[in-house]
Coordinates of N, CA and C in Angstrom, one line a residue:
X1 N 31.4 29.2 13.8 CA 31.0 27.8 13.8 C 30.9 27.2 12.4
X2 N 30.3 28.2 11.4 CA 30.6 27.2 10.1 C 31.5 27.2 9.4
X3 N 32.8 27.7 9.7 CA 34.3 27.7 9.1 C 34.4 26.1 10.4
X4 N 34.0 25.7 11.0 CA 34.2 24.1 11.2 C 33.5 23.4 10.9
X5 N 32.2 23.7 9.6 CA 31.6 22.6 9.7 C 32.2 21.9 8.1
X6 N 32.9 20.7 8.3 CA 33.1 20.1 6.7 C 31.9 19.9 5.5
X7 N 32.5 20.4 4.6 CA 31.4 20.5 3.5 C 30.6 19.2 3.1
X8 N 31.5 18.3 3.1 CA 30.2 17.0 2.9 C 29.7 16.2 3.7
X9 N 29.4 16.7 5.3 CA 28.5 16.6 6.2 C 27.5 18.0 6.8
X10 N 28.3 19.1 6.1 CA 27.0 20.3 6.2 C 25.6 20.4 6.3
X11 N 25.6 19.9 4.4 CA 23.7 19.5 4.5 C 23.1 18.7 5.5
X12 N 24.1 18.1 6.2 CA 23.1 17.2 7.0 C 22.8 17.7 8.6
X13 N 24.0 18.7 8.6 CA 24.0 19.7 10.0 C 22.9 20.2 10.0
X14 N 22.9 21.1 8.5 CA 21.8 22.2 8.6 C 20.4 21.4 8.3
X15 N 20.5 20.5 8.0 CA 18.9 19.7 8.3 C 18.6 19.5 9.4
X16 N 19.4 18.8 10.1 CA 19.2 18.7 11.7 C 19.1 19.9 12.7
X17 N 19.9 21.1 12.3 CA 19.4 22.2 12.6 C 18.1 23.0 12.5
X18 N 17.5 22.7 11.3 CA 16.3 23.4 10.8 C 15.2 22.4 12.0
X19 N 15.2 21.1 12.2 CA 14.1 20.7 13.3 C 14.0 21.6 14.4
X20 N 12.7 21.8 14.7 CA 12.6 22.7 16.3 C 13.4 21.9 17.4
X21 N 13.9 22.6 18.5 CA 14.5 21.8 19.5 C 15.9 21.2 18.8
X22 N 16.5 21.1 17.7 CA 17.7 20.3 17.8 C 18.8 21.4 17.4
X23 N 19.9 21.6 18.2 CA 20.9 21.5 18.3 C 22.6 21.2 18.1
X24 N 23.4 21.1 16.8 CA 24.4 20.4 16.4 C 25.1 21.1 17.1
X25 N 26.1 19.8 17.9 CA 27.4 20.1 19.1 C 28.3 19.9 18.1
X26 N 28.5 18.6 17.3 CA 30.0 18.5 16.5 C 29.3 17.6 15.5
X27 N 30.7 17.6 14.3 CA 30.2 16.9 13.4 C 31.6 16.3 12.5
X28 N 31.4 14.9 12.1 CA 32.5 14.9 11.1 C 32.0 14.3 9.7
X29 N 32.7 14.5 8.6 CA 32.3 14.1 7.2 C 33.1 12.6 7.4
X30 N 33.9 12.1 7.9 CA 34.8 10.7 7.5 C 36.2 10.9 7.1
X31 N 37.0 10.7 7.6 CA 38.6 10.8 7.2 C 39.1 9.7 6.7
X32 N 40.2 9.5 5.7 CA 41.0 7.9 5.7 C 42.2 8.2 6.7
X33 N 42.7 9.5 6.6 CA 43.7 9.6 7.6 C 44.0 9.2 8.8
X34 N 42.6 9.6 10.0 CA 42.6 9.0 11.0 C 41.5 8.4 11.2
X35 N 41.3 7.6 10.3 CA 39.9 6.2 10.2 C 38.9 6.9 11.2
X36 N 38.1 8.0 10.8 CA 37.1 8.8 11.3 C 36.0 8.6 10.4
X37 N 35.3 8.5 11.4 CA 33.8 7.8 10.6 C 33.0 8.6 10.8
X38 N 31.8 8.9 9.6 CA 30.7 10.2 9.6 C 30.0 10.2 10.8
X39 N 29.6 11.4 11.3 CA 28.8 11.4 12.5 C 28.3 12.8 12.4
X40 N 27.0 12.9 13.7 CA 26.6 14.1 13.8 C 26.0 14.2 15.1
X41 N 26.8 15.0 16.0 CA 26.0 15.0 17.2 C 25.7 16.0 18.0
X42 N 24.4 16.0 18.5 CA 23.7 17.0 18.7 C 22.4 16.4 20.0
X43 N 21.9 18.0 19.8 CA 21.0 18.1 21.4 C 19.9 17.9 21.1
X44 N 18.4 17.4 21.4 CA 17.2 17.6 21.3 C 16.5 17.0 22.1
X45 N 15.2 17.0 22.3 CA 14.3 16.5 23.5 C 14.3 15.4 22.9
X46 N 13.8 14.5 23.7 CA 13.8 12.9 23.6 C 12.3 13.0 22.6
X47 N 11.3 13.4 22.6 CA 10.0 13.0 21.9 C 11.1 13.5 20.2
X48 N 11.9 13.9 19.8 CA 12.3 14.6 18.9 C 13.2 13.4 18.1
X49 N 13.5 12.5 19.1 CA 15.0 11.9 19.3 C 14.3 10.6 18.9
X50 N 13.3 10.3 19.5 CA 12.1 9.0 19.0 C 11.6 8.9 17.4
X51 N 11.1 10.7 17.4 CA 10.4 10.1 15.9 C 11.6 10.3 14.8
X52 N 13.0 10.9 15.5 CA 14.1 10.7 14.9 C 14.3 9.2 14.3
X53 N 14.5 8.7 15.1 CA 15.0 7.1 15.6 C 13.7 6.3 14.1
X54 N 12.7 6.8 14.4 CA 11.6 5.8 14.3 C 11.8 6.2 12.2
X55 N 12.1 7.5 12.1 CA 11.9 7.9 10.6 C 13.4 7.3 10.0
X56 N 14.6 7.3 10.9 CA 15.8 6.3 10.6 C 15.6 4.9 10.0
X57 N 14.7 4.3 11.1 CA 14.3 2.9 10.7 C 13.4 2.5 9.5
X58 N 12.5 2.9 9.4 CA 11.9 3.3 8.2 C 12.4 3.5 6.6
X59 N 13.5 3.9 6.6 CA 14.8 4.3 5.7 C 15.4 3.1 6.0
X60 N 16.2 2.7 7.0 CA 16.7 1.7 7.2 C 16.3 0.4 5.9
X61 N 14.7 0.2 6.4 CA 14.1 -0.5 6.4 C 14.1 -1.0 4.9
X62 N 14.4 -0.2 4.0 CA 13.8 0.3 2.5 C 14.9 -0.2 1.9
X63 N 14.4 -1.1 1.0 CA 15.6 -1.3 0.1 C 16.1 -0.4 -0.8
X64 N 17.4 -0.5 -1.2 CA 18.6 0.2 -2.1 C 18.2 1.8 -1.5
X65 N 18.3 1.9 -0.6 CA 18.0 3.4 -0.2 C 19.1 4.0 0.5
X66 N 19.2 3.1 1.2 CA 21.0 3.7 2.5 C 21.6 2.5 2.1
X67 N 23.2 3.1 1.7 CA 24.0 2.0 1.8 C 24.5 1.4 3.1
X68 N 24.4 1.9 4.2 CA 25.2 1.4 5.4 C 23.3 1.8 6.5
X69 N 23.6 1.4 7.6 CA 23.0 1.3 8.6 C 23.0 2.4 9.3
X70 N 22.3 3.5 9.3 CA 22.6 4.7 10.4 C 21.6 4.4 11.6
X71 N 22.0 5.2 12.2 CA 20.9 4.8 14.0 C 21.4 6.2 15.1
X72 N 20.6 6.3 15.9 CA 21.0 7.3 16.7 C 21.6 6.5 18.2
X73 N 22.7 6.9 18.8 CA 23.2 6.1 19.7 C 22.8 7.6 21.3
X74 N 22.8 7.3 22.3 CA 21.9 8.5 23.4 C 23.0 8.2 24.4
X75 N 23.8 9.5 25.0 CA 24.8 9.4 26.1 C 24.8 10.7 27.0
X76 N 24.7 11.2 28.2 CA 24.9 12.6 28.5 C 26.5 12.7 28.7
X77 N 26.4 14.2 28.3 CA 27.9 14.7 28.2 C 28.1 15.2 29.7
X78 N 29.4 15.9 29.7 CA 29.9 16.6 30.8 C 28.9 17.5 31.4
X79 N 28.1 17.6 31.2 CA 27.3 19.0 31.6 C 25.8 18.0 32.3
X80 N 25.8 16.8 32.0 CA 24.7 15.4 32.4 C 23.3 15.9 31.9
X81 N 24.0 16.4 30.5 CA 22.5 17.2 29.4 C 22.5 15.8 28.8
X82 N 21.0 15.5 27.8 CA 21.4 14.2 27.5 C 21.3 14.7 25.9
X83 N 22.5 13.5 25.4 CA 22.6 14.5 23.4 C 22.6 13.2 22.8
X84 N 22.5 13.0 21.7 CA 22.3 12.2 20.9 C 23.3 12.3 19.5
X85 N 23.8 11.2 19.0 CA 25.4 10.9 18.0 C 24.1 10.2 16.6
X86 N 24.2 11.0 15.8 CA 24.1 10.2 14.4 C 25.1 9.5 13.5
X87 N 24.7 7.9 13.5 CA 25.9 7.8 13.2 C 25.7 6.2 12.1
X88 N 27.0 6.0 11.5 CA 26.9 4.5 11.0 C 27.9 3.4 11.7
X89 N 27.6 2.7 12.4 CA 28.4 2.0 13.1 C 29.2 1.1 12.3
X90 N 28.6 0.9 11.1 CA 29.9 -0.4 10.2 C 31.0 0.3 9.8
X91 N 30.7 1.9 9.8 CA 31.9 2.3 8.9 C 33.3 2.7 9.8
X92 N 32.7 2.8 11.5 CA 33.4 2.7 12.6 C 34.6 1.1 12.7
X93 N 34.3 0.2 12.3 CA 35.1 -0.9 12.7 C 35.5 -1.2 11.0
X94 N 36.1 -0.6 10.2 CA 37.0 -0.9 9.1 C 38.0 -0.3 9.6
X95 N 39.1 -1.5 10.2 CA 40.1 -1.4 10.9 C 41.5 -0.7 9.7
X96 N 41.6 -2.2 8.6 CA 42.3 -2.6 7.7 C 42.4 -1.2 6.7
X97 N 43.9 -1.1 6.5 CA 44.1 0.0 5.2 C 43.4 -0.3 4.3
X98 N 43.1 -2.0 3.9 CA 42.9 -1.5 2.8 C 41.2 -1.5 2.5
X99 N 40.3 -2.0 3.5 CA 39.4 -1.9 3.7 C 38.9 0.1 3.9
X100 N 39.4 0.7 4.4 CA 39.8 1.8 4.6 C 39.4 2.4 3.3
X101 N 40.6 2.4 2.7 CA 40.9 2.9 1.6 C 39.8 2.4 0.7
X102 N 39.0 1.4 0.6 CA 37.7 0.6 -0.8 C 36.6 1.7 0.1
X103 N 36.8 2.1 1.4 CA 35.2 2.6 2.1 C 35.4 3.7 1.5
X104 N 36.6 4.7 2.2 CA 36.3 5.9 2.2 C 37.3 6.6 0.8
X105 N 37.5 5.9 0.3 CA 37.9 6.7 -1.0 C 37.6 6.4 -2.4
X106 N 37.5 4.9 -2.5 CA 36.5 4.0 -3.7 C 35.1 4.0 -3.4
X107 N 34.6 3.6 -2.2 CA 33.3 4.0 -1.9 C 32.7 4.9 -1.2
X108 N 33.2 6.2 -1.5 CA 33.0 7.7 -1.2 C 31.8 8.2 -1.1
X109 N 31.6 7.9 -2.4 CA 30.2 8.3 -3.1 C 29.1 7.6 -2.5
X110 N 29.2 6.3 -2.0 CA 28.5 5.7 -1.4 C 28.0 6.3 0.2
X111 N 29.1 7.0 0.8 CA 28.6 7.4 1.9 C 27.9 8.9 1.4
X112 N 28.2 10.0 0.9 CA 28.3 10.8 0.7 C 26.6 10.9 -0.3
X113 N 26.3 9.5 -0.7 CA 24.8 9.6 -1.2 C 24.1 9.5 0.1
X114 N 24.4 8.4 1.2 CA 23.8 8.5 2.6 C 23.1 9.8 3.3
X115 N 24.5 10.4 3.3 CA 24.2 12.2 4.0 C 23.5 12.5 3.1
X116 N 23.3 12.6 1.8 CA 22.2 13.5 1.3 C 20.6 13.1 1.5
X117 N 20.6 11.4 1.6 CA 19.5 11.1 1.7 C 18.6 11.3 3.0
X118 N 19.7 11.5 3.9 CA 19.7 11.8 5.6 C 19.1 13.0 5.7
X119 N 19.8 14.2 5.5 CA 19.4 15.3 5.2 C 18.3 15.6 4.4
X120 N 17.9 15.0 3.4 CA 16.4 15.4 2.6 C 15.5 14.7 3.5
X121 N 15.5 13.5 4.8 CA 14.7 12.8 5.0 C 14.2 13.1 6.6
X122 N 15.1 13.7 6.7 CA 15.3 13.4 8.6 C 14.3 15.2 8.8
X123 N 14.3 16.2 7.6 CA 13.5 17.2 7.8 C 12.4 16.9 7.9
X124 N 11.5 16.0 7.8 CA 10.2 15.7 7.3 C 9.7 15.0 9.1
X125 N 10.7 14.6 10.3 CA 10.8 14.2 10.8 C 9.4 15.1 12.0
X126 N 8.6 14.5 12.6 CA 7.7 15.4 13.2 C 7.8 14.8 14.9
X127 N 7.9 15.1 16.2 CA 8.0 15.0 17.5 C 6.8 14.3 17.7
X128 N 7.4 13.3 18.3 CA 6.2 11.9 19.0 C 6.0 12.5 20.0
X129 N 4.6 12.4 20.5 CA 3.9 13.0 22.1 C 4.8 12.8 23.0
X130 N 4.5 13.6 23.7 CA 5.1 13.3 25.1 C 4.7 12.2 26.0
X131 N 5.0 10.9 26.9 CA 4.3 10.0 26.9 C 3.0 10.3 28.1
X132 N 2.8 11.4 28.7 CA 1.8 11.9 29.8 C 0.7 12.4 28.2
X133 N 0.8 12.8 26.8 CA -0.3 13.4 26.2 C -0.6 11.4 24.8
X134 N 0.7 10.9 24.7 CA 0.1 9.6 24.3 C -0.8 8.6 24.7
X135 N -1.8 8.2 23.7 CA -2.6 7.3 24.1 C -1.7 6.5 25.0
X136 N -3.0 5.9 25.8 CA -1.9 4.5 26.6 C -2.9 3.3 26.7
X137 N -2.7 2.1 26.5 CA -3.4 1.1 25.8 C -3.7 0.5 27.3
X138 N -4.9 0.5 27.8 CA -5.2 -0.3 29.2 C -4.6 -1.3 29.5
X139 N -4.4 -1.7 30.4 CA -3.5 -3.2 30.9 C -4.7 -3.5 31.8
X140 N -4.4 -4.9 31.7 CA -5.6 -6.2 32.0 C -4.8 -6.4 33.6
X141 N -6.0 -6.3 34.0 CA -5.7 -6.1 35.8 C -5.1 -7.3 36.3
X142 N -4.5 -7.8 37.2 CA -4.3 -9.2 37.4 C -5.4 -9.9 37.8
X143 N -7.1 -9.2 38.5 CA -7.7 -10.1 38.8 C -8.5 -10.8 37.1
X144 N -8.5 -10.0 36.3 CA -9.2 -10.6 35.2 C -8.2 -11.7 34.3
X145 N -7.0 -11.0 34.6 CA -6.1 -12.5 33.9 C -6.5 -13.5 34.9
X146 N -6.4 -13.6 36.0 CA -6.7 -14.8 36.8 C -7.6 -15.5 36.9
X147 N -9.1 -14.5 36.4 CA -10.2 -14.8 36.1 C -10.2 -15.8 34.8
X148 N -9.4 -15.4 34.0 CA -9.5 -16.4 32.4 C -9.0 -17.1 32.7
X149 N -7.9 -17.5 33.3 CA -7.0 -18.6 33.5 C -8.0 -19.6 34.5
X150 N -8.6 -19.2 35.1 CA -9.8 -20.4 35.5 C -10.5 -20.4 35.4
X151 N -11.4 -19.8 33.5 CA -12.0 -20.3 32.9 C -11.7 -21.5 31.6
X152 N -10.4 -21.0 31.8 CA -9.5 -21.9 31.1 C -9.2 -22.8 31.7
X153 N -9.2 -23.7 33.2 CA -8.9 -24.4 33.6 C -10.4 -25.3 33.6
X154 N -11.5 -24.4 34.1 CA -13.1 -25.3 34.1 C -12.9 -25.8 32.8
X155 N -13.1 -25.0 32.0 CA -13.5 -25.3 30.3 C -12.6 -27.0 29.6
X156 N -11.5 -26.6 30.0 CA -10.8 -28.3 29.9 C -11.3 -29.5 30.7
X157 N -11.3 -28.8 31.9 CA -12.3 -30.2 33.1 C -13.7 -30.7 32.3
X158 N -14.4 -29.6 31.7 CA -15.5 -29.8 31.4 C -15.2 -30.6 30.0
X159 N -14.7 -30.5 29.0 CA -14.4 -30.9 28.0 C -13.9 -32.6 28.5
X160 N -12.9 -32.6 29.3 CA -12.2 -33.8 29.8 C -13.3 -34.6 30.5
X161 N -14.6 -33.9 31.2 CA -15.5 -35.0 31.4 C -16.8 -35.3 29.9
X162 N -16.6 -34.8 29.3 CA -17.7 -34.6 27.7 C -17.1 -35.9 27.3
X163 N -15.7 -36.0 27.2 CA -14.9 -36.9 26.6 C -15.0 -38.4 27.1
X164 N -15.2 -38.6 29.0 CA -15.1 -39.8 29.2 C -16.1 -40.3 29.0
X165 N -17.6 -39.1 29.0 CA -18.8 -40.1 28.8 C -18.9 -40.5 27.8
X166 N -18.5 -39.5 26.8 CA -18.8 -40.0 25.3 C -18.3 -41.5 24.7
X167 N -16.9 -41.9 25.9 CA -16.4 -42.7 25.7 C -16.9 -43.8 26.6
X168 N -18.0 -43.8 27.4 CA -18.7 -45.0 27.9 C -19.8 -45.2 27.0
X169 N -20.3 -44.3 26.2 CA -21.5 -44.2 25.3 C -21.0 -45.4 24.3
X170 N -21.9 -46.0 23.9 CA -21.7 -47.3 22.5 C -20.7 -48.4 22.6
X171 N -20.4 -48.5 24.2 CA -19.2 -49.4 24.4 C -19.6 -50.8 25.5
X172 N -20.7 -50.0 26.3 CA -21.0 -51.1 27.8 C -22.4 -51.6 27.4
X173 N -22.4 -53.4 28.2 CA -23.3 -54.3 27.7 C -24.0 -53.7 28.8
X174 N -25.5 -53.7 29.0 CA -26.3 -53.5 29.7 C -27.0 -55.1 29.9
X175 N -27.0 -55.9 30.9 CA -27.8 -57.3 31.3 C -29.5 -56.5 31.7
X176 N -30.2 -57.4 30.7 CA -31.4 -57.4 30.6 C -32.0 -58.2 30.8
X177 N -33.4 -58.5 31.5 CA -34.0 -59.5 31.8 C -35.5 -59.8 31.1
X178 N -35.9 -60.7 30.4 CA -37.3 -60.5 29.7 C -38.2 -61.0 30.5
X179 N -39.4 -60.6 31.2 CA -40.0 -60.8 32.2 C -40.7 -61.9 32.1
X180 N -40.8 -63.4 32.8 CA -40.9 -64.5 32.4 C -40.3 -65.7 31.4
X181 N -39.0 -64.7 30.9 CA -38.5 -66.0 29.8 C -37.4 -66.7 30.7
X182 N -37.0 -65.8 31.5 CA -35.8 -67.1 32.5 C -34.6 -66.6 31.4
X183 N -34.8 -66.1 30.7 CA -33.5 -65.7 29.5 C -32.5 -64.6 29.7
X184 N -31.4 -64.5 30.6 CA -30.8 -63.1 30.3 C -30.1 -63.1 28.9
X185 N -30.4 -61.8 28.6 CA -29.7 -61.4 27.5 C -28.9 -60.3 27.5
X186 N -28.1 -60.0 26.6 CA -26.9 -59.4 26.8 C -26.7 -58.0 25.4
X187 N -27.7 -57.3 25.9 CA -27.8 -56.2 24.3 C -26.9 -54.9 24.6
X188 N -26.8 -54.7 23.7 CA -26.0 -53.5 23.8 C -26.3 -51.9 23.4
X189 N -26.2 -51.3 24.5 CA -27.1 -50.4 24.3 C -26.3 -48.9 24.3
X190 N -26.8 -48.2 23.7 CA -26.4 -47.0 22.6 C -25.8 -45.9 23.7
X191 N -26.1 -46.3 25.2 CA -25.2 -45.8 26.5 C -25.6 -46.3 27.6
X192 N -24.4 -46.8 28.4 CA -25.1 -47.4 29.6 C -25.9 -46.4 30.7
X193 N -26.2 -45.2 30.3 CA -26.8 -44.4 31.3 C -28.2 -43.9 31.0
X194 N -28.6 -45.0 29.6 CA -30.1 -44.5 28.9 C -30.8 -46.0 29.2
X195 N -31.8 -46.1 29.5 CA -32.4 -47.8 29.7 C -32.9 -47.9 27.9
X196 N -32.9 -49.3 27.9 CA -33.2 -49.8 27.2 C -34.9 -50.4 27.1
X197 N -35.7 -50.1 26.6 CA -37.0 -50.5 26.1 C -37.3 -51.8 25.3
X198 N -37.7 -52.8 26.0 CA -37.5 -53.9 25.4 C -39.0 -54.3 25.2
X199 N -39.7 -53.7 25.9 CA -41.2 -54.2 25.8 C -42.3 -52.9 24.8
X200 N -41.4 -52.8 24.0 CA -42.2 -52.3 23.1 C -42.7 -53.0 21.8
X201 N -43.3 -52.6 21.2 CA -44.4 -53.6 19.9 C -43.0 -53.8 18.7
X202 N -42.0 -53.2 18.4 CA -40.9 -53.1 17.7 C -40.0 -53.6 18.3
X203 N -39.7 -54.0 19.1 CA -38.6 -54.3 19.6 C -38.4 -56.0 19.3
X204 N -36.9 -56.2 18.9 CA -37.3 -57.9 18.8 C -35.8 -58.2 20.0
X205 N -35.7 -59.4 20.5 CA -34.8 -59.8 21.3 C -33.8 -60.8 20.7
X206 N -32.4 -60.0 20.8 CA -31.5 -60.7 20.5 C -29.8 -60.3 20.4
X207 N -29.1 -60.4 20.0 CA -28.2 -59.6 20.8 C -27.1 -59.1 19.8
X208 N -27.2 -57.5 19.8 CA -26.9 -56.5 19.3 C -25.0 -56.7 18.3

């Protein structure tokens, strides 16, 4: 098996080999010949395949660190085992010779830094729980969402009635009568739903 594995995708075999659980089925370094693009594909449990994925992105993520975009793509083979392809999908659709020829022969080095940094990185890689031993974050039952949503419905009514009285407050005349003057008068009072005190020692009559 290692008289087929090409030398400048090895290191990255044997890294993905060294994780517990993974398995390398095939592998290619990148040809110009037959526009073959690096890859590496292999077997492992899914919790393996996740914190795979998850330590990719991460890298991804980082500037001047990967020149191209790698990702893990998930298909079962003939055998309906399920395996997993490392791979970079931009270097897949350089159709053009001469695009071709700038990737994989002028910018060689550029993929060839990739796989090394793959291989130093992807060992460090540790297996995400199983999802029966992962925390799992409670979900809000439908009776309590239903519950807020018509606290949220009072709470506006309530606000929407705050608002109209406030808006009868300091606006409506209240007709007053001064007892024996024959005089109505016409004051305006601070809300039509509070009486007005006219016969106190302070009070003078006249209209507001």
């Amino acid at each position: 098996m290692d008289q087929t594995i090409e030398p400048k995708i090895r290191p990255l075999v044997d890294a993905l080999n060294a994780i517990d659980g993974v398995r390398t089925i095939a592998s290619c370094q990148g040809h110009v010949s037959r526009i073959s693009r690096p890859y590496v594909y292999f077997h492992c449990p899914p919790a393996v395949a996740e914190a795979m994925a998850a330590r990719l992105h991460d890298l991804n993520m980082q500037d001047d660190t990967l020149s191209y975009w790698w990702h893990l793509t998930a298909a079962f083979n003939t055998e309906h085992r399920l395996c997993f392809s490392l791979e970079a999908p931009d270097l897949d659709h350089r159709r053009s010779d001469l695009s071709v020829f700038v990737t994989f022969v002028l910018g060689r080095k550029k993929i060839d830094r990739d796989l090394s940094i793959l291989a130093a990185s992807l060992t460090q890689t540790d297996p995400i729980p199983a999802n029966d031993d992962a925390p799992v974050a409670p979900t809000p039952s439908r009776w309590s969402q239903g519950a807020r949503a018509s606290l949220r419905v009072v709470s506006l009514l309530s606000m929407l009635a705050i608002v109209l009285l406030l808006g009868a407050c300091g606006t409506s005349n209240v007709e007053l009568q001064k007892d024996g003057s024959g005089t109505d008068e016409m004051l305006k009072s601070p809300c039509a739903c509070l009486p007005v005190l006219y016969d106190g020692p302070d009070f003078v009559w006249g209209r507001g």
